[in-house]
C-alpha positions as YAML, in Angstrom:
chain: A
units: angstrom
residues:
- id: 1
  name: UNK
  ca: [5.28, 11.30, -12.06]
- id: 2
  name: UNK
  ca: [1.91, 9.92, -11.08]
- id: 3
  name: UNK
  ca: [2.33, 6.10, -9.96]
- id: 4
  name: UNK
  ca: [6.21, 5.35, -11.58]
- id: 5
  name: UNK
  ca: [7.23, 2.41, -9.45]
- id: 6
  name: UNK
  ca: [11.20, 1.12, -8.93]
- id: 7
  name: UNK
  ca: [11.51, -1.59, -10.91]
- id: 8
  name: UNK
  ca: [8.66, -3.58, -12.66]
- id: 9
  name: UNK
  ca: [7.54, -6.02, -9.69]
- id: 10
  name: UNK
  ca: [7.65, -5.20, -6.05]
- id: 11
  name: UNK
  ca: [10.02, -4.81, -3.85]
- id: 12
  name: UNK
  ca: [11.45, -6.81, -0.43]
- id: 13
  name: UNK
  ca: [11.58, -4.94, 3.20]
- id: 14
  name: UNK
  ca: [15.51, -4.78, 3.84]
- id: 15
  name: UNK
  ca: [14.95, -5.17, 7.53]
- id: 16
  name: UNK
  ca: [11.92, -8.05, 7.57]
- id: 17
  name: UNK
  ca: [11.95, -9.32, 3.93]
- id: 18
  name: UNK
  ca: [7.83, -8.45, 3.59]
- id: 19
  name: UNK
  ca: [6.95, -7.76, 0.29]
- id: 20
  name: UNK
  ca: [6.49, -4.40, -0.38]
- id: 21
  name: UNK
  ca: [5.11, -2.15, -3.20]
- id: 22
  name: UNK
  ca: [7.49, 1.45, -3.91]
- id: 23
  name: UNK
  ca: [5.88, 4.49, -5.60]
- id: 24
  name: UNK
  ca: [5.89, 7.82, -5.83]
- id: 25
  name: UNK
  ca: [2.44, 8.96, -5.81]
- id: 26
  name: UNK
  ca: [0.99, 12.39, -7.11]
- id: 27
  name: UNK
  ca: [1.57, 14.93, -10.03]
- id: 28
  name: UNK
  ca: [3.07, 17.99, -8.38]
- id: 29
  name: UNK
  ca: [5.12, 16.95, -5.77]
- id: 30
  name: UNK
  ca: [5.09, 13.53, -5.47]
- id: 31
  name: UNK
  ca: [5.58, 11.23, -2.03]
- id: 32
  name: UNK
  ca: [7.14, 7.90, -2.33]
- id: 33
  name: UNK
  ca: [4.55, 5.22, -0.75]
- id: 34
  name: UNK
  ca: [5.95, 2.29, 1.11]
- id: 35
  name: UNK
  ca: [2.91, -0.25, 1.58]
- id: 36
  name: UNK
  ca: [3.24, -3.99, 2.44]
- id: 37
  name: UNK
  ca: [1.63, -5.73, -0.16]
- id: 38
  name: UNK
  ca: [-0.15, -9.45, 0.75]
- id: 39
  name: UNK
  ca: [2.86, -12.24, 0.32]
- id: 40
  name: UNK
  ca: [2.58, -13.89, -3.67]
- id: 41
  name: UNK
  ca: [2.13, -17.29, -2.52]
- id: 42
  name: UNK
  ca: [-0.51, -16.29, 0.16]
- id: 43
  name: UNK
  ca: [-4.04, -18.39, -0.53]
- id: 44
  name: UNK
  ca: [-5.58, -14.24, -1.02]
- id: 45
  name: UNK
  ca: [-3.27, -11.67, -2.19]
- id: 46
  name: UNK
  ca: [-6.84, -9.88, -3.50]
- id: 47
  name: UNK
  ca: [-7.97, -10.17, -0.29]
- id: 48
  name: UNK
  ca: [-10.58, -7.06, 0.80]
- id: 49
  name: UNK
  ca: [-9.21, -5.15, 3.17]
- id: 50
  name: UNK
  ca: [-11.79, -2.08, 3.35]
- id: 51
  name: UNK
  ca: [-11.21, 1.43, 3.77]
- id: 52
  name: UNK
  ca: [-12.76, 2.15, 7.44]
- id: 53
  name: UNK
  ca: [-10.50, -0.67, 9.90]
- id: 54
  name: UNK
  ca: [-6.93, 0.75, 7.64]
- id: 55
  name: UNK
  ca: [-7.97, 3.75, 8.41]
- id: 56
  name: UNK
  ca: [-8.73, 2.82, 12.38]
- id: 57
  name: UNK
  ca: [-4.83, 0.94, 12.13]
- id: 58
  name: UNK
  ca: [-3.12, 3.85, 10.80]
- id: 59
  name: UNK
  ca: [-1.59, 6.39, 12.99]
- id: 60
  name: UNK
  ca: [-1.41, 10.39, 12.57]
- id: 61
  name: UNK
  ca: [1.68, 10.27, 10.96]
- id: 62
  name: UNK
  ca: [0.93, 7.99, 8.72]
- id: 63
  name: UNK
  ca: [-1.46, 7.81, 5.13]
- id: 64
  name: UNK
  ca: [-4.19, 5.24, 4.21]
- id: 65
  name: UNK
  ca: [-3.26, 4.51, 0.34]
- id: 66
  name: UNK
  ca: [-5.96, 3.00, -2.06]
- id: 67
  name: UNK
  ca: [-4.69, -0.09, -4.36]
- id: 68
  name: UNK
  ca: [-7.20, -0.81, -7.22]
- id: 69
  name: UNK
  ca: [-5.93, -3.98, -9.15]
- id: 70
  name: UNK
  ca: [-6.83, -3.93, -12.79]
- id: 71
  name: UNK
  ca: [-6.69, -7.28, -15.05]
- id: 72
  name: UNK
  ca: [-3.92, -5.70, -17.12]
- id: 73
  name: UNK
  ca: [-1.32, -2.96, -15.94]
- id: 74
  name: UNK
  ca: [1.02, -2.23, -12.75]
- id: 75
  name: UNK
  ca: [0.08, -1.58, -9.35]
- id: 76
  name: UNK
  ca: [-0.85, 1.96, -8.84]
- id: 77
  name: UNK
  ca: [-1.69, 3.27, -5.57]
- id: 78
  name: UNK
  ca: [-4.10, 6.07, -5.08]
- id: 79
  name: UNK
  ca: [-4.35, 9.40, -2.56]
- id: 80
  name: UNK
  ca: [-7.22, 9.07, 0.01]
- id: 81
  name: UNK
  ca: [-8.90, 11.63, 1.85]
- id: 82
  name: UNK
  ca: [-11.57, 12.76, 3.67]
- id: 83
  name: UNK
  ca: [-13.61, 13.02, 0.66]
- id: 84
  name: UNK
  ca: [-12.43, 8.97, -0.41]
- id: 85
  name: UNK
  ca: [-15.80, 6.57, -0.49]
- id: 86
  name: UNK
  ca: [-16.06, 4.64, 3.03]
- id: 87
  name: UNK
  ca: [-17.73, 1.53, 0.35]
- id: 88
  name: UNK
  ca: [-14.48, 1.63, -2.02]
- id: 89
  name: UNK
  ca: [-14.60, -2.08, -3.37]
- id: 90
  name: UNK
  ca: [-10.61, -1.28, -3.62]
- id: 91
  name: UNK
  ca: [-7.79, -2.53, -1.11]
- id: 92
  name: UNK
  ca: [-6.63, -0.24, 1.45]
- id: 93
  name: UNK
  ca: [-3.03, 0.12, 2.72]
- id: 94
  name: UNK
  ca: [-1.19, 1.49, 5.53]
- id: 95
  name: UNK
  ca: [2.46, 2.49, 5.39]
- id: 96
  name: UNK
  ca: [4.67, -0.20, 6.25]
- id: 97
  name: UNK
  ca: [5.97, -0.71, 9.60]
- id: 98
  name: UNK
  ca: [8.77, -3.33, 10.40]
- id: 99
  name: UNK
  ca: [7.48, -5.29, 13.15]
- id: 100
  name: UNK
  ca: [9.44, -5.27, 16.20]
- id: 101
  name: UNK
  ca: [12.46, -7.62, 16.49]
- id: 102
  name: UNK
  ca: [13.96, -9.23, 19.65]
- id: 103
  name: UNK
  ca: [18.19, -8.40, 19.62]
- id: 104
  name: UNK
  ca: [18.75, -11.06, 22.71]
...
């Protein structure tokens, strides 16, 4: 179960169209991760974003994921915890959150 995504590239928000990456993450009971991934034809989609300010922006209710991106393979997100290196050279990601949308 560890890191299967849905489908082979990732996904679109139905509500604000932001690319997002999809995966159920663990081995014994899994949690499916919802992450907004950088857009493709942003200058930086490898851009650092560190593990200390994701972890400032998330909220109690939500989990700080860890995205390593190899040369070769899928996206694979990774548990964090107390334990996880504040230095991780990796990219850091909160749960996505539509932002908020004027009706009138």
């Amino acid at each position: 179960m560890a890191g299967r995504t849905r489908g082979s590239s990732p996904q679109r928000c139905p509500s604000c169209g932001a690319p997002l990456l999809v995966q159920l993450v663990g081995q014994v009971a899994a949690v499916q991760a919802c992450v907004g991934l950088p857009a493709p034809d942003e200058p930086r989609p490898d851009e650092p974003r560190p593990y200390g300010p994701a972890l400032a922006a998330s909220t109690a209710h939500d989990l700080v994921w860890c995205l390593p991106r190899r040369p070769f393979g899928a996206l694979r997100l990774r548990w964090t915890s107390g334990r996880h290196p504040p230095h991780c050279p990796h990219q850091h990601l909160t749960t996505h959150q539509c932002p908020p949308t004027r009706l009138f």
